[in-house]
Amino acid sequence: MVYAIMSIGILGFIVWSQWLAFLLGDYEVINSTVGWNGYLFLFLFTITSICFICNTKSGNLLDTFCSLNANRNAQSAGNLCSLNQDKKGYSETAKPVSDIPKESSETLRGNTYDLFKKNFAYYFKKKFNKDNDWLSWFIGFLEGDGAILEHKGRSYFVLTQKDDTVLHEIYKTLNIGKVKPFYDFNKKIKYYRYIVSENKGIFLLYLLLNGNLVLEKRVNQLRKWNIALFNANRFDFSLFYSNVLPQLKESSKKLTLNDGWISGITDAEGCFSVKIDNNKESLYVRLLFILDQKNEEIILNKIALLLGTITKAKLKTINKSLKTKNFIYSNNMFRLTFSCNDKRKHIKDNICNYFNKYPLKTSKKKSFEIWNEISHIVLGKQPLSAEYLSKVRKLRHNMNFFTIENQVKGYANKS
């Protein structure tokens, strides 16, 4: 383009010289070169010069000529929303994320764990020290118990637990956010919250979650983060490896037993239980694995199929009227219950194989270990003798302690 401008300039000098000669001389015949064609050429030259000056002021030509990060104004494979972006986010002329066409990209072709790890290492100057199994567990835990929030352009992430051990593990691993205790009226700690509110931490979480969320409602919530980060004028993307905001992946991730997602959502919304029922003058022990999730009947049914049963999730009941015998249902909270007995031993084996491969990280891990120990006593040996039944009762008492320790605290996520 520089050579073209120089050529136009040289031709301009020639034309102007001929025009001046025409004015000073006594020519009666106007040469076609300096006549109407000359006027047309001068008009085009003037317009080109004005465009050149405007383009130079915007910095695009100078960036190209001086080789100053020309790619910052180019969209790579249709995936990165970097139109008209400066070093501190997006300009007012940038297009919305939804207007950018979806195309293939080497950057976002697979999961975004690698993209998250690269940005983590680039920002903190150290490698991320956990594997993909930990990340998939965390995403499951987040989808089950976390709150992806946005208010007036500000993004927040909140995770509430009674036991702060797992929250401190998350904080130390991700190196973002903070763990804060909350107190009751007696100034005793009621529960803890892991809170991320700075855009730098939100951006890293966005990179981690984008394309790796299983629940559709969480993808919809992440869209609000995408818009908030898109409009964050003071956020400096140059601090990170990506340098731009990746396009939101609209589709949810396929549910599988080959990662820790189910382990994470179990730590958030699952429990292991042992029931002792009267069955024809004898006591019968039932082993239960329970998962609760609001508005997610389809996902719970998919988990059931993966673990080898056609059991369906049902609306969770709060209580039952003794007079009318009518159930009172909770607000779209679905419950999936796995009942493991002698005829369904394969379900228990599938559950144990999965959690042995992808361990739980809260105190529910202890509950699972006791539950598994009881299963070895019970399955294939019922009705139990008084000695074994006493042993089961004692183990169940210990398991109930860890179940109570993991009861939901704080406010419910508005999903």
mmCIF file of C-alpha atoms in Angstrom, residues 192-409:
data_model
loop_
_atom_site.group_PDB
_atom_site.id
_atom_site.type_symbol
_atom_site.label_atom_id
_atom_site.label_comp_id
_atom_site.label_asym_id
_atom_site.label_seq_id
_atom_site.Cartn_x
_atom_site.Cartn_y
_atom_site.Cartn_z
ATOM 1 C CA TYR A 192 -17.656 -20.866 54.377
ATOM 2 C CA ARG A 193 -17.730 -19.385 50.909
ATOM 3 C CA TYR A 194 -15.171 -19.447 48.139
ATOM 4 C CA ILE A 195 -15.651 -16.167 46.241
ATOM 5 C CA VAL A 196 -14.129 -14.969 42.959
ATOM 6 C CA SER A 197 -14.998 -11.403 41.940
ATOM 7 C CA GLU A 198 -11.980 -9.953 40.102
ATOM 8 C CA ASN A 199 -12.150 -10.098 36.304
ATOM 9 C CA LYS A 200 -8.746 -11.786 36.090
ATOM 10 C CA GLY A 201 -10.029 -14.753 38.068
ATOM 11 C CA ILE A 202 -13.377 -14.710 36.249
ATOM 12 C CA PHE A 203 -11.533 -14.809 32.900
ATOM 13 C CA LEU A 204 -9.545 -17.890 33.967
ATOM 14 C CA LEU A 205 -12.729 -19.598 35.174
ATOM 15 C CA TYR A 206 -14.412 -18.691 31.893
ATOM 16 C CA LEU A 207 -11.590 -20.359 29.949
ATOM 17 C CA LEU A 208 -11.912 -23.460 32.121
ATOM 18 C CA LEU A 209 -15.693 -23.740 31.903
ATOM 19 C CA ASN A 210 -16.143 -22.799 28.247
ATOM 20 C CA GLY A 211 -16.883 -26.027 26.359
ATOM 21 C CA ASN A 212 -16.635 -28.215 29.471
ATOM 22 C CA LEU A 213 -20.012 -27.603 31.122
ATOM 23 C CA VAL A 214 -22.492 -30.503 31.117
ATOM 24 C CA LEU A 215 -25.629 -28.720 32.356
ATOM 25 C CA GLU A 216 -27.375 -26.500 29.807
ATOM 26 C CA LYS A 217 -28.442 -24.013 32.489
ATOM 27 C CA ARG A 218 -24.785 -23.428 33.363
ATOM 28 C CA VAL A 219 -23.960 -22.646 29.727
ATOM 29 C CA ASN A 220 -26.718 -20.015 29.811
ATOM 30 C CA GLN A 221 -25.216 -18.534 32.974
ATOM 31 C CA LEU A 222 -21.728 -18.516 31.436
ATOM 32 C CA ARG A 223 -23.127 -16.468 28.549
ATOM 33 C CA LYS A 224 -23.626 -13.590 31.003
ATOM 34 C CA TRP A 225 -19.942 -13.786 31.943
ATOM 35 C CA ASN A 226 -19.074 -13.698 28.257
ATOM 36 C CA ILE A 227 -21.032 -10.470 27.762
ATOM 37 C CA ALA A 228 -19.623 -8.907 30.955
ATOM 38 C CA LEU A 229 -16.017 -9.691 29.957
ATOM 39 C CA PHE A 230 -16.734 -8.496 26.431
ATOM 40 C CA ASN A 231 -17.789 -5.101 27.793
ATOM 41 C CA ALA A 232 -15.050 -4.844 30.446
ATOM 42 C CA ASN A 233 -13.266 -1.798 29.003
ATOM 43 C CA ARG A 234 -10.610 -1.652 31.708
ATOM 44 C CA PHE A 235 -9.684 -5.330 31.570
ATOM 45 C CA ASP A 236 -6.217 -5.892 30.089
ATOM 46 C CA PHE A 237 -6.311 -9.068 27.997
ATOM 47 C CA SER A 238 -2.613 -8.662 27.162
ATOM 48 C CA LEU A 239 -1.808 -10.048 30.633
ATOM 49 C CA PHE A 240 -2.868 -13.469 29.404
ATOM 50 C CA TYR A 241 -1.729 -15.928 26.779
ATOM 51 C CA SER A 242 -4.986 -15.763 24.792
ATOM 52 C CA ASN A 243 -4.879 -11.949 24.476
ATOM 53 C CA VAL A 244 -8.575 -12.019 23.514
ATOM 54 C CA LEU A 245 -11.895 -13.410 24.711
ATOM 55 C CA PRO A 246 -12.673 -16.815 23.135
ATOM 56 C CA GLN A 247 -16.124 -17.232 21.655
ATOM 57 C CA LEU A 248 -18.668 -18.924 23.913
ATOM 58 C CA LYS A 249 -19.272 -22.584 23.104
ATOM 59 C CA GLU A 250 -23.036 -22.901 23.031
ATOM 60 C CA SER A 251 -23.245 -26.696 23.239
ATOM 61 C CA SER A 252 -22.838 -28.627 26.495
ATOM 62 C CA LYS A 253 -20.284 -31.367 27.015
ATOM 63 C CA LYS A 254 -21.265 -35.017 26.661
ATOM 64 C CA LEU A 255 -21.703 -36.871 29.943
ATOM 65 C CA THR A 256 -19.262 -39.756 30.435
ATOM 66 C CA LEU A 257 -17.769 -42.088 33.037
ATOM 67 C CA ASN A 258 -14.273 -41.292 31.757
ATOM 68 C CA ASP A 259 -13.705 -38.166 33.837
ATOM 69 C CA GLY A 260 -14.367 -36.870 37.359
ATOM 70 C CA TRP A 261 -17.514 -34.842 36.631
ATOM 71 C CA ILE A 262 -19.944 -37.280 38.311
ATOM 72 C CA SER A 263 -17.600 -37.453 41.298
ATOM 73 C CA GLY A 264 -17.715 -33.652 41.556
ATOM 74 C CA ILE A 265 -21.491 -33.365 41.366
ATOM 75 C CA THR A 266 -21.765 -36.185 43.939
ATOM 76 C CA ASP A 267 -19.539 -34.199 46.311
ATOM 77 C CA ALA A 268 -21.959 -31.310 45.790
ATOM 78 C CA GLU A 269 -25.415 -32.931 45.666
ATOM 79 C CA GLY A 270 -25.050 -36.664 46.363
ATOM 80 C CA CYS A 271 -25.050 -38.929 49.394
ATOM 81 C CA PHE A 272 -24.601 -42.557 50.423
ATOM 82 C CA SER A 273 -27.202 -44.051 52.706
ATOM 83 C CA VAL A 274 -27.948 -47.327 54.509
ATOM 84 C CA LYS A 275 -31.534 -48.217 55.434
ATOM 85 C CA ILE A 276 -32.608 -51.053 57.747
ATOM 86 C CA ASP A 277 -36.179 -52.205 57.010
ATOM 87 C CA ASN A 278 -38.464 -54.802 58.536
ATOM 88 C CA ASN A 279 -39.082 -57.525 55.976
ATOM 89 C CA LYS A 280 -41.312 -60.440 57.067
ATOM 90 C CA GLU A 281 -40.082 -60.669 60.667
ATOM 91 C CA SER A 282 -36.467 -60.083 59.655
ATOM 92 C CA LEU A 283 -34.350 -57.003 59.152
ATOM 93 C CA TYR A 284 -33.244 -56.207 55.635
ATOM 94 C CA VAL A 285 -30.427 -53.757 54.856
ATOM 95 C CA ARG A 286 -30.697 -51.544 51.774
ATOM 96 C CA LEU A 287 -27.756 -49.676 50.252
ATOM 97 C CA LEU A 288 -28.699 -46.400 48.586
ATOM 98 C CA PHE A 289 -26.765 -43.938 46.439
ATOM 99 C CA ILE A 290 -28.716 -40.688 45.940
ATOM 100 C CA LEU A 291 -28.230 -37.715 43.621
ATOM 101 C CA ASP A 292 -30.326 -34.518 43.742
ATOM 102 C CA GLN A 293 -30.378 -31.769 41.122
ATOM 103 C CA LYS A 294 -32.839 -29.021 40.349
ATOM 104 C CA ASN A 295 -34.479 -29.057 36.883
ATOM 105 C CA GLU A 296 -32.107 -31.782 35.639
ATOM 106 C CA GLU A 297 -34.245 -34.895 35.233
ATOM 107 C CA ILE A 298 -32.651 -35.753 31.859
ATOM 108 C CA ILE A 299 -29.057 -35.553 33.147
ATOM 109 C CA LEU A 300 -29.887 -37.681 36.192
ATOM 110 C CA ASN A 301 -31.462 -40.331 33.944
ATOM 111 C CA LYS A 302 -28.331 -40.332 31.773
ATOM 112 C CA ILE A 303 -26.200 -40.939 34.879
ATOM 113 C CA ALA A 304 -28.457 -43.880 35.755
ATOM 114 C CA LEU A 305 -27.936 -45.418 32.313
ATOM 115 C CA LEU A 306 -24.176 -44.949 32.523
ATOM 116 C CA LEU A 307 -24.125 -46.781 35.865
ATOM 117 C CA GLY A 308 -26.163 -49.672 34.477
ATOM 118 C CA THR A 309 -29.772 -49.096 35.528
ATOM 119 C CA ILE A 310 -32.986 -47.858 33.925
ATOM 120 C CA THR A 311 -34.086 -46.217 37.181
ATOM 121 C CA LYS A 312 -35.704 -42.821 36.551
ATOM 122 C CA ALA A 313 -35.280 -39.617 38.521
ATOM 123 C CA LYS A 314 -38.383 -38.456 40.377
ATOM 124 C CA LEU A 315 -39.504 -35.171 41.856
ATOM 125 C CA LYS A 316 -38.173 -34.955 45.379
ATOM 126 C CA THR A 317 -40.821 -34.906 48.109
ATOM 127 C CA ILE A 318 -40.595 -32.710 51.187
ATOM 128 C CA ASN A 319 -43.184 -34.512 53.319
ATOM 129 C CA LYS A 320 -46.477 -36.365 53.132
ATOM 130 C CA SER A 321 -49.796 -35.494 54.714
ATOM 131 C CA LEU A 322 -50.905 -38.263 57.083
ATOM 132 C CA LYS A 323 -54.576 -37.494 56.496
ATOM 133 C CA THR A 324 -54.708 -37.179 52.709
ATOM 134 C CA LYS A 325 -51.570 -39.238 52.010
ATOM 135 C CA ASN A 326 -50.641 -36.693 49.358
ATOM 136 C CA PHE A 327 -47.014 -35.912 48.689
ATOM 137 C CA ILE A 328 -45.802 -32.325 48.743
ATOM 138 C CA TYR A 329 -43.192 -31.850 46.033
ATOM 139 C CA SER A 330 -40.233 -29.523 46.161
ATOM 140 C CA ASN A 331 -39.662 -26.826 43.557
ATOM 141 C CA ASN A 332 -38.480 -28.873 40.543
ATOM 142 C CA MET A 333 -35.862 -30.705 42.599
ATOM 143 C CA PHE A 334 -35.328 -34.167 41.110
ATOM 144 C CA ARG A 335 -33.890 -37.125 42.989
ATOM 145 C CA LEU A 336 -32.215 -40.185 41.495
ATOM 146 C CA THR A 337 -31.972 -43.148 43.868
ATOM 147 C CA PHE A 338 -29.814 -46.217 43.217
ATOM 148 C CA SER A 339 -30.909 -49.205 45.308
ATOM 149 C CA CYS A 340 -28.186 -51.832 45.545
ATOM 150 C CA ASN A 341 -29.228 -55.311 46.651
ATOM 151 C CA ASP A 342 -28.415 -58.938 45.824
ATOM 152 C CA LYS A 343 -30.207 -58.721 42.457
ATOM 153 C CA ARG A 344 -28.536 -55.419 41.577
ATOM 154 C CA LYS A 345 -25.019 -56.132 42.698
ATOM 155 C CA HIS A 346 -23.676 -55.020 39.300
ATOM 156 C CA ILE A 347 -24.945 -51.485 40.008
ATOM 157 C CA LYS A 348 -23.019 -51.397 43.267
ATOM 158 C CA ASP A 349 -19.905 -52.669 41.451
ATOM 159 C CA ASN A 350 -20.235 -49.972 38.776
ATOM 160 C CA ILE A 351 -20.603 -47.275 41.427
ATOM 161 C CA CYS A 352 -17.597 -48.490 43.404
ATOM 162 C CA ASN A 353 -15.422 -48.898 40.314
ATOM 163 C CA TYR A 354 -16.157 -45.333 39.258
ATOM 164 C CA PHE A 355 -15.491 -43.699 42.644
ATOM 165 C CA ASN A 356 -12.342 -45.761 43.149
ATOM 166 C CA LYS A 357 -11.052 -44.408 39.844
ATOM 167 C CA TYR A 358 -12.266 -40.830 40.411
ATOM 168 C CA PRO A 359 -12.216 -40.317 44.193
ATOM 169 C CA LEU A 360 -14.468 -37.927 46.084
ATOM 170 C CA LYS A 361 -12.717 -34.988 47.743
ATOM 171 C CA THR A 362 -15.067 -33.855 50.498
ATOM 172 C CA SER A 363 -15.869 -35.809 53.670
ATOM 173 C CA LYS A 364 -18.308 -37.792 51.506
ATOM 174 C CA LYS A 365 -15.286 -39.861 50.578
ATOM 175 C CA LYS A 366 -15.426 -41.314 54.109
ATOM 176 C CA SER A 367 -19.139 -41.970 53.726
ATOM 177 C CA PHE A 368 -18.489 -43.856 50.484
ATOM 178 C CA GLU A 369 -15.729 -45.957 52.047
ATOM 179 C CA ILE A 370 -18.020 -46.977 54.939
ATOM 180 C CA TRP A 371 -20.881 -47.613 52.494
ATOM 181 C CA ASN A 372 -18.618 -49.870 50.458
ATOM 182 C CA GLU A 373 -17.492 -51.706 53.599
ATOM 183 C CA ILE A 374 -21.118 -52.330 54.605
ATOM 184 C CA SER A 375 -21.853 -53.666 51.120
ATOM 185 C CA HIS A 376 -19.271 -56.442 51.603
ATOM 186 C CA ILE A 377 -21.019 -57.445 54.833
ATOM 187 C CA VAL A 378 -24.556 -57.284 53.463
ATOM 188 C CA LEU A 379 -24.724 -58.371 49.836
ATOM 189 C CA GLY A 380 -25.351 -62.107 49.433
ATOM 190 C CA LYS A 381 -25.641 -62.660 53.189
ATOM 191 C CA GLN A 382 -29.128 -61.471 54.128
ATOM 192 C CA PRO A 383 -30.930 -61.858 56.434
ATOM 193 C CA LEU A 384 -28.010 -60.903 58.654
ATOM 194 C CA SER A 385 -27.125 -62.455 61.963
ATOM 195 C CA ALA A 386 -27.336 -60.340 65.121
ATOM 196 C CA GLU A 387 -23.546 -59.956 65.119
ATOM 197 C CA TYR A 388 -23.372 -58.630 61.550
ATOM 198 C CA LEU A 389 -26.408 -56.431 62.050
ATOM 199 C CA SER A 390 -24.783 -54.824 65.082
ATOM 200 C CA LYS A 391 -21.663 -54.157 63.037
ATOM 201 C CA VAL A 392 -23.724 -52.553 60.269
ATOM 202 C CA ARG A 393 -25.493 -50.285 62.773
ATOM 203 C CA LYS A 394 -22.189 -49.082 64.184
ATOM 204 C CA LEU A 395 -20.745 -48.374 60.730
ATOM 205 C CA ARG A 396 -23.925 -46.594 59.675
ATOM 206 C CA HIS A 397 -23.723 -44.346 62.751
ATOM 207 C CA ASN A 398 -20.202 -43.274 61.728
ATOM 208 C CA MET A 399 -21.353 -42.683 58.159
ATOM 209 C CA ASN A 400 -24.209 -40.437 59.329
ATOM 210 C CA PHE A 401 -21.678 -38.126 60.976
ATOM 211 C CA PHE A 402 -20.042 -37.397 57.608
ATOM 212 C CA THR A 403 -23.454 -37.073 55.935
ATOM 213 C CA ILE A 404 -24.512 -34.364 58.424
ATOM 214 C CA GLU A 405 -21.172 -32.622 57.929
ATOM 215 C CA ASN A 406 -21.977 -32.188 54.238
ATOM 216 C CA GLN A 407 -25.487 -30.779 54.553
ATOM 217 C CA VAL A 408 -26.131 -27.796 52.295
ATOM 218 C CA LYS A 409 -25.481 -24.425 53.911
#
